[in-house]
mmCIF file of C-alpha atoms and ligand atoms in Angstrom:
data_model
loop_
_atom_site.group_PDB
_atom_site.id
_atom_site.type_symbol
_atom_site.label_atom_id
_atom_site.label_comp_id
_atom_site.label_asym_id
_atom_site.label_seq_id
_atom_site.Cartn_x
_atom_site.Cartn_y
_atom_site.Cartn_z
ATOM 1 C CA MET A 1 -8.390 -31.972 -35.984
ATOM 2 C CA ALA A 2 -6.364 -28.735 -36.155
ATOM 3 C CA PRO A 3 -8.164 -25.830 -37.840
ATOM 4 C CA GLY A 4 -7.849 -25.861 -41.616
ATOM 5 C CA THR A 5 -6.235 -29.325 -41.854
ATOM 6 C CA GLY A 6 -9.380 -31.401 -42.381
ATOM 7 C CA PRO A 7 -11.238 -32.329 -45.553
ATOM 8 C CA ARG A 8 -12.003 -29.768 -48.248
ATOM 9 C CA VAL A 9 -15.770 -29.206 -48.113
ATOM 10 C CA VAL A 10 -17.957 -27.080 -50.371
ATOM 11 C CA VAL A 11 -21.320 -26.138 -48.869
ATOM 12 C CA LEU A 12 -24.042 -25.216 -51.383
ATOM 13 C CA GLY A 13 -26.484 -22.771 -49.817
ATOM 14 C CA ALA A 14 -25.963 -20.104 -47.151
ATOM 15 C CA GLY A 15 -29.391 -20.211 -45.549
ATOM 16 C CA VAL A 16 -29.549 -21.129 -41.898
ATOM 17 C CA VAL A 17 -28.976 -24.840 -42.656
ATOM 18 C CA GLY A 18 -25.963 -24.320 -44.946
ATOM 19 C CA ALA A 19 -24.538 -21.737 -42.532
ATOM 20 C CA ALA A 20 -24.861 -24.162 -39.599
ATOM 21 C CA CYS A 21 -23.150 -26.903 -41.632
ATOM 22 C CA ALA A 22 -20.316 -24.532 -42.564
ATOM 23 C CA ARG A 23 -19.916 -23.385 -38.947
ATOM 24 C CA HIS A 24 -19.707 -26.876 -37.433
ATOM 25 C CA LEU A 25 -17.478 -28.183 -40.218
ATOM 26 C CA ALA A 26 -15.073 -25.247 -39.882
ATOM 27 C CA ASP A 27 -15.056 -25.567 -36.069
ATOM 28 C CA GLY A 28 -14.213 -29.258 -36.539
ATOM 29 C CA GLY A 29 -11.177 -28.446 -38.696
ATOM 30 C CA ALA A 30 -12.575 -28.754 -42.233
ATOM 31 C CA ARG A 31 -11.492 -26.349 -44.966
ATOM 32 C CA VAL A 32 -14.851 -24.883 -45.921
ATOM 33 C CA ARG A 33 -16.113 -22.889 -48.905
ATOM 34 C CA VAL A 34 -19.734 -21.720 -49.144
ATOM 35 C CA LEU A 35 -21.454 -20.930 -52.471
ATOM 36 C CA ASP A 36 -24.803 -19.122 -52.715
ATOM 37 C CA PRO A 37 -26.038 -16.799 -55.480
ATOM 38 C CA GLY A 38 -28.400 -15.158 -52.940
ATOM 39 C CA ALA A 39 -32.171 -15.616 -52.846
ATOM 40 C CA GLY A 40 -32.831 -12.491 -50.759
ATOM 41 C CA ARG A 41 -36.090 -12.513 -48.828
ATOM 42 C CA ALA A 42 -37.376 -15.565 -50.745
ATOM 43 C CA ALA A 43 -34.979 -17.785 -48.770
ATOM 44 C CA GLY A 44 -36.884 -19.510 -45.983
ATOM 45 C CA SER A 45 -34.186 -18.400 -43.570
ATOM 46 C CA TRP A 46 -34.907 -14.741 -44.248
ATOM 47 C CA ALA A 47 -38.683 -15.016 -44.404
ATOM 48 C CA ALA A 48 -39.394 -17.146 -41.318
ATOM 49 C CA ALA A 49 -41.140 -16.248 -38.078
ATOM 50 C CA GLY A 50 -38.297 -17.734 -36.027
ATOM 51 C CA ILE A 51 -40.291 -19.855 -33.579
ATOM 52 C CA LEU A 52 -38.144 -22.529 -31.915
ATOM 53 C CA SER A 53 -40.891 -25.144 -31.754
ATOM 54 C CA PRO A 54 -42.952 -27.040 -34.289
ATOM 55 C CA SER A 55 -46.579 -25.906 -34.257
ATOM 56 C CA HIS A 56 -47.720 -29.517 -34.762
ATOM 57 C CA PRO A 57 -45.256 -31.498 -32.608
ATOM 58 C CA GLU A 58 -47.557 -34.514 -32.519
ATOM 59 C CA ARG A 59 -47.095 -34.949 -36.293
ATOM 60 C CA LEU A 60 -43.312 -35.330 -36.105
ATOM 61 C CA PRO A 61 -41.383 -38.545 -35.458
ATOM 62 C CA ASP A 62 -39.284 -38.908 -32.308
ATOM 63 C CA HIS A 63 -35.974 -38.540 -34.143
ATOM 64 C CA VAL A 64 -36.964 -35.014 -35.214
ATOM 65 C CA HIS A 65 -37.677 -34.151 -31.585
ATOM 66 C CA ALA A 66 -34.239 -35.500 -30.636
ATOM 67 C CA LEU A 67 -32.701 -33.197 -33.259
ATOM 68 C CA ALA A 68 -34.818 -30.289 -31.987
ATOM 69 C CA ALA A 69 -33.753 -30.869 -28.378
ATOM 70 C CA ARG A 70 -30.071 -30.760 -29.356
ATOM 71 C CA SER A 71 -30.720 -27.690 -31.504
ATOM 72 C CA LEU A 72 -32.200 -25.811 -28.568
ATOM 73 C CA GLU A 73 -28.965 -26.376 -26.634
ATOM 74 C CA LEU A 74 -26.947 -25.123 -29.598
ATOM 75 C CA TRP A 75 -29.234 -22.083 -30.014
ATOM 76 C CA ASP A 76 -28.403 -21.153 -26.396
ATOM 77 C CA ASP A 77 -24.677 -21.406 -27.191
ATOM 78 C CA LEU A 78 -25.044 -19.334 -30.355
ATOM 79 C CA ALA A 79 -27.128 -16.643 -28.639
ATOM 80 C CA ALA A 80 -24.442 -16.303 -25.945
ATOM 81 C CA ARG A 81 -21.826 -15.670 -28.665
ATOM 82 C CA ALA A 82 -24.070 -13.715 -31.035
ATOM 83 C CA PRO A 83 -26.772 -11.776 -29.118
ATOM 84 C CA GLN A 84 -27.946 -10.200 -32.378
ATOM 85 C CA VAL A 85 -30.026 -13.342 -33.013
ATOM 86 C CA GLU A 86 -32.295 -12.037 -30.212
ATOM 87 C CA LEU A 87 -33.106 -15.389 -28.621
ATOM 88 C CA ARG A 88 -36.025 -14.922 -26.206
ATOM 89 C CA ARG A 89 -38.558 -17.284 -24.650
ATOM 90 C CA PRO A 90 -41.911 -15.494 -24.722
ATOM 91 C CA GLY A 91 -43.928 -18.746 -24.899
ATOM 92 C CA VAL A 92 -46.838 -19.460 -27.233
ATOM 93 C CA THR A 93 -50.478 -18.491 -26.754
ATOM 94 C CA VAL A 94 -52.895 -20.464 -28.937
ATOM 95 C CA LEU A 95 -56.302 -18.817 -29.422
ATOM 96 C CA GLY A 96 -59.059 -21.398 -29.171
ATOM 97 C CA GLY A 97 -56.474 -23.882 -27.883
ATOM 98 C CA ASP A 98 -54.800 -26.816 -29.553
ATOM 99 C CA PRO A 99 -55.693 -30.118 -27.812
ATOM 100 C CA ALA A 100 -53.160 -32.197 -29.797
ATOM 101 C CA TRP A 101 -50.277 -29.855 -28.881
ATOM 102 C CA ARG A 102 -51.518 -29.675 -25.254
ATOM 103 C CA ASP A 103 -51.626 -33.487 -25.019
ATOM 104 C CA TRP A 104 -48.158 -33.766 -26.545
ATOM 105 C CA ARG A 105 -46.747 -31.327 -23.952
ATOM 106 C CA GLU A 106 -48.572 -32.854 -21.001
ATOM 107 C CA ALA A 107 -47.277 -36.312 -21.928
ATOM 108 C CA ARG A 108 -43.760 -34.879 -21.556
ATOM 109 C CA GLY A 109 -44.413 -32.990 -18.330
ATOM 110 C CA LEU A 110 -44.225 -29.575 -20.036
ATOM 111 C CA PRO A 111 -46.406 -26.803 -18.587
ATOM 112 C CA VAL A 112 -49.758 -25.908 -20.120
ATOM 113 C CA GLU A 113 -51.913 -23.018 -18.881
ATOM 114 C CA GLU A 114 -55.543 -22.148 -19.612
ATOM 115 C CA VAL A 115 -55.701 -18.348 -20.080
ATOM 116 C CA LEU A 116 -57.936 -15.627 -21.470
ATOM 117 C CA TRP A 117 -56.589 -13.564 -24.376
ATOM 118 C CA THR A 118 -57.791 -9.986 -24.760
ATOM 119 C CA ARG A 119 -58.424 -9.213 -28.431
ATOM 120 C CA ALA A 120 -58.060 -5.771 -30.030
ATOM 121 C CA ASP A 121 -61.740 -4.921 -29.356
ATOM 122 C CA GLY A 122 -61.349 -5.766 -25.644
ATOM 123 C CA SER A 123 -63.264 -9.058 -25.780
ATOM 124 C CA ALA A 124 -61.740 -12.014 -23.924
ATOM 125 C CA GLU A 125 -61.182 -15.343 -25.627
ATOM 126 C CA PRO A 126 -60.143 -18.706 -24.113
ATOM 127 C CA ALA A 127 -56.627 -19.722 -25.071
ATOM 128 C CA MET A 128 -53.886 -22.160 -24.133
ATOM 129 C CA ARG A 129 -50.480 -20.927 -23.128
ATOM 130 C CA PHE A 130 -47.329 -22.991 -23.563
ATOM 131 C CA PRO A 131 -44.613 -21.207 -21.534
ATOM 132 C CA GLY A 132 -40.949 -21.277 -22.436
ATOM 133 C CA VAL A 133 -41.188 -21.621 -26.218
ATOM 134 C CA GLY A 134 -38.367 -19.631 -27.803
ATOM 135 C CA LEU A 135 -38.005 -17.224 -30.677
ATOM 136 C CA VAL A 136 -35.115 -15.829 -32.729
ATOM 137 C CA ARG A 137 -34.784 -13.189 -35.443
ATOM 138 C CA PRO A 138 -34.332 -15.294 -38.604
ATOM 139 C CA PRO A 139 -32.652 -12.828 -41.008
ATOM 140 C CA ARG A 140 -29.768 -12.566 -38.544
ATOM 141 C CA ALA A 141 -29.318 -16.281 -37.894
ATOM 142 C CA ALA A 142 -27.342 -17.410 -40.948
ATOM 143 C CA GLY A 143 -24.903 -14.492 -40.631
ATOM 144 C CA ALA A 144 -24.385 -15.237 -36.935
ATOM 145 C CA LEU A 145 -23.695 -18.899 -37.682
ATOM 146 C CA LEU A 146 -21.292 -18.085 -40.508
ATOM 147 C CA GLY A 147 -19.275 -15.702 -38.327
ATOM 148 C CA GLY A 148 -16.210 -14.944 -40.414
ATOM 149 C CA ILE A 149 -16.893 -17.534 -43.137
ATOM 150 C CA THR A 150 -17.201 -15.829 -46.539
ATOM 151 C CA VAL A 151 -20.032 -16.670 -48.914
ATOM 152 C CA GLU A 152 -19.047 -16.777 -52.593
ATOM 153 C CA ALA A 153 -21.981 -15.139 -54.359
ATOM 154 C CA ARG A 154 -22.470 -17.551 -57.228
ATOM 155 C CA PRO A 155 -24.575 -20.583 -58.037
ATOM 156 C CA ALA A 156 -23.170 -24.055 -57.815
ATOM 157 C CA PRO A 157 -21.373 -25.429 -60.855
ATOM 158 C CA PRO A 158 -22.216 -29.080 -61.675
ATOM 159 C CA LEU A 159 -21.584 -31.405 -58.717
ATOM 160 C CA GLU A 160 -19.088 -33.429 -60.738
ATOM 161 C CA GLU A 161 -16.971 -30.318 -61.233
ATOM 162 C CA LEU A 162 -17.126 -29.486 -57.519
ATOM 163 C CA ARG A 163 -16.303 -33.052 -56.500
ATOM 164 C CA ALA A 164 -13.115 -32.883 -58.586
ATOM 165 C CA ARG A 165 -11.858 -30.067 -56.359
ATOM 166 C CA ALA A 166 -13.359 -30.979 -52.965
ATOM 167 C CA ASP A 167 -13.527 -34.051 -50.753
ATOM 168 C CA VAL A 168 -17.160 -33.465 -49.843
ATOM 169 C CA VAL A 169 -20.018 -31.359 -51.219
ATOM 170 C CA VAL A 170 -22.867 -30.522 -48.827
ATOM 171 C CA VAL A 171 -26.205 -29.778 -50.504
ATOM 172 C CA ALA A 172 -28.118 -27.292 -48.316
ATOM 173 C CA THR A 173 -30.045 -25.385 -50.955
ATOM 174 C CA GLY A 174 -33.441 -25.329 -49.239
ATOM 175 C CA ALA A 175 -36.414 -25.279 -51.611
ATOM 176 C CA TRP A 176 -33.990 -25.360 -54.557
ATOM 177 C CA ALA A 177 -32.395 -28.673 -53.521
ATOM 178 C CA ALA A 178 -34.228 -31.187 -55.740
ATOM 179 C CA ALA A 179 -32.064 -30.512 -58.807
ATOM 180 C CA HIS A 180 -28.816 -30.863 -56.839
ATOM 181 C CA LEU A 181 -30.010 -34.090 -55.219
ATOM 182 C CA ALA A 182 -31.014 -35.466 -58.621
ATOM 183 C CA GLU A 183 -27.498 -34.723 -59.920
ATOM 184 C CA ALA A 184 -26.240 -36.937 -57.082
ATOM 185 C CA GLY A 185 -28.742 -39.670 -57.964
ATOM 186 C CA LEU A 186 -31.349 -39.057 -55.218
ATOM 187 C CA ASP A 187 -34.933 -38.620 -56.395
ATOM 188 C CA LEU A 188 -36.311 -36.575 -53.489
ATOM 189 C CA PRO A 189 -38.844 -34.010 -54.743
ATOM 190 C CA VAL A 190 -38.069 -31.196 -52.294
ATOM 191 C CA ALA A 191 -40.247 -28.260 -53.378
ATOM 192 C CA PRO A 192 -41.146 -24.703 -52.321
ATOM 193 C CA ARG A 193 -44.165 -23.924 -50.136
ATOM 194 C CA ARG A 194 -44.654 -20.162 -50.089
ATOM 195 C CA GLY A 195 -45.365 -18.294 -46.880
ATOM 196 C CA GLN A 196 -46.339 -14.610 -46.852
ATOM 197 C CA MET A 197 -45.559 -12.345 -43.904
ATOM 198 C CA LEU A 198 -46.317 -8.798 -42.753
ATOM 199 C CA LEU A 199 -44.445 -6.367 -40.510
ATOM 200 C CA PHE A 200 -46.219 -3.830 -38.264
ATOM 201 C CA ASP A 201 -44.419 -0.954 -36.576
ATOM 202 C CA ARG A 202 -45.822 -1.769 -33.115
ATOM 203 C CA GLY A 203 -48.326 -3.891 -31.202
ATOM 204 C CA ARG A 204 -49.020 -5.015 -27.624
ATOM 205 C CA LEU A 205 -47.737 -8.553 -27.960
ATOM 206 C CA GLY A 206 -45.672 -10.242 -25.255
ATOM 207 C CA THR A 207 -46.053 -13.776 -26.584
ATOM 208 C CA ILE A 208 -45.911 -15.779 -29.791
ATOM 209 C CA LEU A 209 -49.577 -15.818 -30.857
ATOM 210 C CA MET A 210 -51.288 -18.476 -32.975
ATOM 211 C CA GLU A 211 -54.860 -18.988 -34.086
ATOM 212 C CA PRO A 212 -54.977 -22.334 -35.943
ATOM 213 C CA VAL A 213 -58.488 -21.853 -37.299
ATOM 214 C CA ASN A 214 -57.341 -18.731 -39.227
ATOM 215 C CA GLU A 215 -53.781 -19.943 -39.851
ATOM 216 C CA GLY A 216 -52.709 -16.801 -38.003
ATOM 217 C CA VAL A 217 -49.312 -16.498 -36.359
ATOM 218 C CA ALA A 218 -47.671 -13.409 -34.901
ATOM 219 C CA VAL A 219 -44.360 -12.870 -33.158
ATOM 220 C CA PRO A 220 -43.099 -9.897 -31.158
ATOM 221 C CA ARG A 221 -39.709 -8.559 -32.200
ATOM 222 C CA ALA A 222 -37.321 -7.219 -29.567
ATOM 223 C CA ASP A 223 -37.633 -3.721 -31.109
ATOM 224 C CA GLY A 224 -41.408 -3.648 -30.436
ATOM 225 C CA ARG A 225 -42.393 -4.393 -34.032
ATOM 226 C CA VAL A 226 -44.709 -7.323 -34.811
ATOM 227 C CA VAL A 227 -44.303 -9.892 -37.584
ATOM 228 C CA ALA A 228 -47.522 -11.657 -38.622
ATOM 229 C CA GLY A 229 -48.591 -14.208 -41.193
ATOM 230 C CA THR A 230 -48.821 -16.641 -42.824
ATOM 231 C CA THR A 231 -49.858 -18.688 -45.831
ATOM 232 C CA MET A 232 -48.914 -22.201 -46.958
ATOM 233 C CA GLU A 233 -49.010 -22.253 -50.771
ATOM 234 C CA ASP A 234 -47.801 -24.411 -53.603
ATOM 235 C CA ALA A 235 -46.981 -21.558 -55.985
ATOM 236 C CA GLY A 236 -43.736 -22.827 -57.468
ATOM 237 C CA PHE A 237 -40.928 -20.292 -57.211
ATOM 238 C CA ALA A 238 -43.232 -17.231 -57.506
ATOM 239 C CA ALA A 239 -41.851 -15.042 -54.740
ATOM 240 C CA ALA A 240 -44.273 -12.102 -55.046
ATOM 241 C CA THR A 241 -46.776 -11.368 -52.299
ATOM 242 C CA VAL A 242 -50.503 -11.387 -53.123
ATOM 243 C CA ALA A 243 -52.536 -8.329 -52.083
ATOM 244 C CA GLU A 244 -55.691 -10.263 -51.070
ATOM 245 C CA ASP A 245 -53.674 -12.673 -48.915
ATOM 246 C CA LEU A 246 -51.875 -9.812 -47.174
ATOM 247 C CA ASP A 247 -55.176 -8.024 -46.551
ATOM 248 C CA ARG A 248 -56.677 -11.197 -45.041
ATOM 249 C CA LEU A 249 -53.646 -11.728 -42.798
ATOM 250 C CA GLU A 250 -53.767 -8.071 -41.743
ATOM 251 C CA ARG A 251 -57.485 -8.359 -40.836
ATOM 252 C CA TRP A 252 -56.642 -11.372 -38.663
ATOM 253 C CA ALA A 253 -53.747 -9.575 -36.955
ATOM 254 C CA ARG A 254 -55.796 -6.388 -36.356
ATOM 255 C CA GLY A 255 -58.572 -8.423 -34.758
ATOM 256 C CA ALA A 256 -56.312 -10.511 -32.556
ATOM 257 C CA ILE A 257 -53.564 -8.107 -31.417
ATOM 258 C CA PRO A 258 -54.250 -4.966 -29.366
ATOM 259 C CA GLY A 259 -52.500 -1.738 -30.342
ATOM 260 C CA LEU A 260 -51.303 -2.917 -33.744
ATOM 261 C CA GLY A 261 -49.618 -0.071 -35.635
ATOM 262 C CA ALA A 262 -49.109 0.548 -39.337
ATOM 263 C CA ARG A 263 -48.229 -2.188 -41.829
ATOM 264 C CA ILE A 264 -44.704 -1.217 -42.934
ATOM 265 C CA ASP A 265 -43.453 -4.219 -44.913
ATOM 266 C CA ALA A 266 -44.427 -7.568 -46.430
ATOM 267 C CA TRP A 267 -42.558 -10.461 -48.007
ATOM 268 C CA ALA A 268 -42.879 -14.065 -49.147
ATOM 269 C CA GLY A 269 -40.411 -16.911 -48.763
ATOM 270 C CA PHE A 270 -40.146 -20.605 -49.502
ATOM 271 C CA ARG A 271 -40.325 -23.448 -46.978
ATOM 272 C CA PRO A 272 -38.402 -26.480 -48.285
ATOM 273 C CA TRP A 273 -41.183 -29.082 -48.275
ATOM 274 C CA SER A 274 -40.307 -32.750 -48.701
ATOM 275 C CA PRO A 275 -42.512 -35.866 -48.841
ATOM 276 C CA VAL A 276 -40.721 -37.156 -45.720
ATOM 277 C CA PRO A 277 -41.929 -35.728 -42.354
ATOM 278 C CA ALA A 278 -38.322 -35.064 -41.327
ATOM 279 C CA PRO A 279 -35.242 -33.464 -42.850
ATOM 280 C CA THR A 280 -32.978 -35.691 -44.921
ATOM 281 C CA ILE A 281 -29.408 -35.554 -43.614
ATOM 282 C CA GLY A 282 -26.608 -37.829 -44.750
ATOM 283 C CA GLU A 283 -24.566 -39.172 -47.644
ATOM 284 C CA VAL A 284 -26.448 -39.279 -50.938
ATOM 285 C CA ALA A 285 -23.544 -40.483 -53.072
ATOM 286 C CA PRO A 286 -19.812 -40.797 -52.401
ATOM 287 C CA GLY A 287 -18.668 -37.367 -51.265
ATOM 288 C CA VAL A 288 -22.118 -35.741 -51.493
ATOM 289 C CA VAL A 289 -24.012 -35.057 -48.253
ATOM 290 C CA ALA A 290 -27.584 -33.718 -48.092
ATOM 291 C CA ALA A 291 -29.010 -31.394 -45.420
ATOM 292 C CA VAL A 292 -32.430 -30.713 -46.904
ATOM 293 C CA GLY A 293 -36.203 -30.778 -46.426
ATOM 294 C CA HIS A 294 -36.572 -28.829 -43.167
ATOM 295 C CA PHE A 295 -39.986 -27.541 -44.283
ATOM 296 C CA ARG A 296 -41.664 -25.594 -41.418
ATOM 297 C CA ASN A 297 -38.937 -26.168 -38.816
ATOM 298 C CA GLY A 298 -35.594 -25.243 -40.349
ATOM 299 C CA ILE A 299 -34.811 -22.371 -38.000
ATOM 300 C CA LEU A 300 -35.388 -24.658 -35.032
ATOM 301 C CA LEU A 301 -33.471 -27.609 -36.508
ATOM 302 C CA ALA A 302 -30.548 -25.881 -38.258
ATOM 303 C CA PRO A 303 -27.880 -25.860 -35.527
ATOM 304 C CA ALA A 304 -28.159 -29.581 -34.756
ATOM 305 C CA THR A 305 -28.392 -30.352 -38.488
ATOM 306 C CA GLY A 306 -25.068 -28.578 -38.986
ATOM 307 C CA GLU A 307 -23.534 -30.495 -36.098
ATOM 308 C CA LEU A 308 -24.817 -33.812 -37.454
ATOM 309 C CA VAL A 309 -23.435 -33.079 -40.925
ATOM 310 C CA ALA A 310 -20.053 -32.245 -39.367
ATOM 311 C CA ASP A 311 -20.164 -35.446 -37.284
ATOM 312 C CA LEU A 312 -20.789 -37.492 -40.431
ATOM 313 C CA VAL A 313 -18.179 -35.747 -42.595
ATOM 314 C CA LEU A 314 -15.477 -35.712 -39.899
ATOM 315 C CA GLY A 315 -16.129 -39.268 -38.733
ATOM 316 C CA ARG A 316 -17.182 -38.277 -35.193
ATOM 317 C CA PRO A 317 -19.804 -40.216 -33.233
ATOM 318 C CA PRO A 318 -23.054 -38.370 -33.915
ATOM 319 C CA ARG A 319 -24.664 -36.535 -30.963
ATOM 320 C CA VAL A 320 -28.083 -37.425 -32.381
ATOM 321 C CA PRO A 321 -28.870 -40.824 -33.978
ATOM 322 C CA ALA A 322 -28.105 -40.352 -37.679
ATOM 323 C CA ALA A 323 -29.733 -43.387 -39.293
ATOM 324 C CA PRO A 324 -33.369 -42.155 -39.287
ATOM 325 C CA PHE A 325 -32.311 -39.038 -41.243
ATOM 326 C CA ALA A 326 -30.291 -40.936 -43.863
ATOM 327 C CA PRO A 327 -31.247 -40.502 -47.533
ATOM 328 C CA ALA A 328 -31.958 -44.243 -47.669
ATOM 329 C CA ALA A 329 -34.742 -43.683 -45.109
ATOM 330 C CA ALA A 330 -36.230 -41.031 -47.431
ATOM 331 C CA GLY A 331 -36.127 -43.143 -50.577
HETATM 332 C C1 FAD B 1 -43.177 -17.732 -43.815
HETATM 333 C C2 FAD B 1 -42.268 -18.766 -43.175
HETATM 334 C C3 FAD B 1 -42.302 -18.910 -41.795
HETATM 335 C C4 FAD B 1 -41.465 -19.851 -41.189
HETATM 336 N N1 FAD B 1 -41.440 -19.916 -39.830
HETATM 337 C C5 FAD B 1 -40.584 -20.780 -39.218
HETATM 338 C C6 FAD B 1 -40.477 -20.799 -37.805
HETATM 339 O O1 FAD B 1 -41.145 -20.023 -37.111
HETATM 340 N N2 FAD B 1 -39.613 -21.697 -37.241
HETATM 341 C C7 FAD B 1 -38.853 -22.549 -37.995
HETATM 342 O O2 FAD B 1 -38.100 -23.348 -37.423
HETATM 343 N N3 FAD B 1 -38.910 -22.533 -39.342
HETATM 344 C C8 FAD B 1 -39.758 -21.669 -39.972
HETATM 345 N N4 FAD B 1 -39.841 -21.639 -41.335
HETATM 346 C C9 FAD B 1 -39.100 -22.640 -42.099
HETATM 347 C C10 FAD B 1 -37.640 -22.255 -42.235
HETATM 348 O O3 FAD B 1 -37.554 -20.919 -42.633
HETATM 349 C C11 FAD B 1 -36.951 -23.153 -43.253
HETATM 350 O O4 FAD B 1 -37.154 -24.519 -42.925
HETATM 351 C C12 FAD B 1 -35.431 -22.886 -43.263
HETATM 352 O O5 FAD B 1 -35.180 -21.518 -43.412
HETATM 353 C C13 FAD B 1 -34.758 -23.669 -44.365
HETATM 354 O O6 FAD B 1 -33.417 -23.282 -44.387
HETATM 355 P P1 FAD B 1 -32.468 -23.703 -45.590
HETATM 356 O O7 FAD B 1 -31.135 -23.130 -45.275
HETATM 357 O O8 FAD B 1 -32.624 -25.148 -45.839
HETATM 358 O O9 FAD B 1 -33.135 -22.987 -46.862
HETATM 359 P P2 FAD B 1 -33.058 -21.456 -47.329
HETATM 360 O O10 FAD B 1 -33.069 -20.537 -46.194
HETATM 361 O O11 FAD B 1 -34.139 -21.287 -48.342
HETATM 362 O O12 FAD B 1 -31.641 -21.350 -48.004
HETATM 363 C C14 FAD B 1 -31.328 -22.007 -49.194
HETATM 364 C C15 FAD B 1 -30.228 -21.231 -49.867
HETATM 365 O O13 FAD B 1 -29.796 -21.978 -51.014
HETATM 366 C C16 FAD B 1 -29.417 -21.025 -51.964
HETATM 367 N N5 FAD B 1 -29.315 -21.628 -53.289
HETATM 368 C C17 FAD B 1 -30.311 -21.868 -54.180
HETATM 369 N N6 FAD B 1 -29.811 -22.390 -55.312
HETATM 370 C C18 FAD B 1 -28.465 -22.494 -55.140
HETATM 371 C C19 FAD B 1 -27.388 -22.948 -55.964
HETATM 372 N N7 FAD B 1 -27.604 -23.420 -57.191
HETATM 373 N N8 FAD B 1 -26.133 -22.915 -55.448
HETATM 374 C C20 FAD B 1 -25.903 -22.454 -54.193
HETATM 375 N N9 FAD B 1 -26.889 -21.990 -53.388
HETATM 376 C C21 FAD B 1 -28.148 -22.006 -53.857
HETATM 377 C C22 FAD B 1 -30.477 -19.949 -51.875
HETATM 378 O O14 FAD B 1 -30.008 -18.725 -52.449
HETATM 379 C C23 FAD B 1 -30.689 -19.869 -50.377
HETATM 380 O O15 FAD B 1 -29.899 -18.860 -49.785
HETATM 381 C C24 FAD B 1 -40.635 -20.680 -41.985
HETATM 382 C C25 FAD B 1 -40.593 -20.493 -43.354
HETATM 383 C C26 FAD B 1 -41.401 -19.551 -43.955
HETATM 384 C C27 FAD B 1 -41.323 -19.340 -45.452
#
């Protein structure tokens, strides 16, 4: 399809999922508009750690892993075009180990190493290392995907109104999606799960670090800063951080990471939880397509989600089997 000659599509939401949908639709020839009033750092896509792997892969169905595998290829393509996303592969080190994750990797022939991690006080702790796991810088991802596509800074009018002026509306509004899906007749209670994060000005961290028993996760940024967190809370749309939670997360990070510098920032954002252990991607009603419910893995899954939405809207054979993601499978 020649550029700008395809269907008129309105994408609701300019987080990483909406941006990926807009990118793949525009590249496929659709005439795309993107609407988003802006959620700032409360958007999952701003707040995330940016790890390109689920931390509980054994809990996810195979079709999500198929989507993830395609996404990793697309992340490589995007990083080649847009190096500002800072794609790196520092691997994951899990303090205390994670037998379920180890078993999942070993069953697929992926490397697993037994290592010792040196904590801030110099003591050594047994850990498992999963080499090759990637990382990006989330606040830069949606912008890189959008490229030159403009975001209209306003909330969505009623779907009916949008449908009168567009061939297809794509709902990609993250934790805010339930109301839009309900307008289209789908009762899928997507809801926010808050995660709080901290930024430190330095730290000796050459790996993604996790400690499941303390819910601790830390990632090294390319500029030497360290992002650490996180919480998993059902706090509605309350986007404020909580001092006691931040202090607890900081104590964990200071114990686990050598050379941690000053805490210089903190934020909280919303994961789009859904009762289905997979994103819901596909036609909800005539001319309304959902790309929702990416929960803990939306940074990982966004590029292939965008491609799948474009495949469905433009009538191309999907690169990843579409049926398991269909709204009917979620209902
Ligand atoms: C602390 C934390 C850590 C995370 N770590 C990781 C990780 O390491 N790896 C990973 O893969 N995932 C991670 N995630 C999950 C990931 O961030 C999300 O799954 C992903 O960002 C969801 O993207 P989205 O575009 O669907 O939603 P969002 O990024 O939330 O975007 C939704 C957009 O919809 C907009 N919107 C809302 N209402 C309307 C409206 N009425 N009209 C138009 N637009 C509207 C909002 O303004 C927002 O910009 C993490 C999340 C959190 C909170």
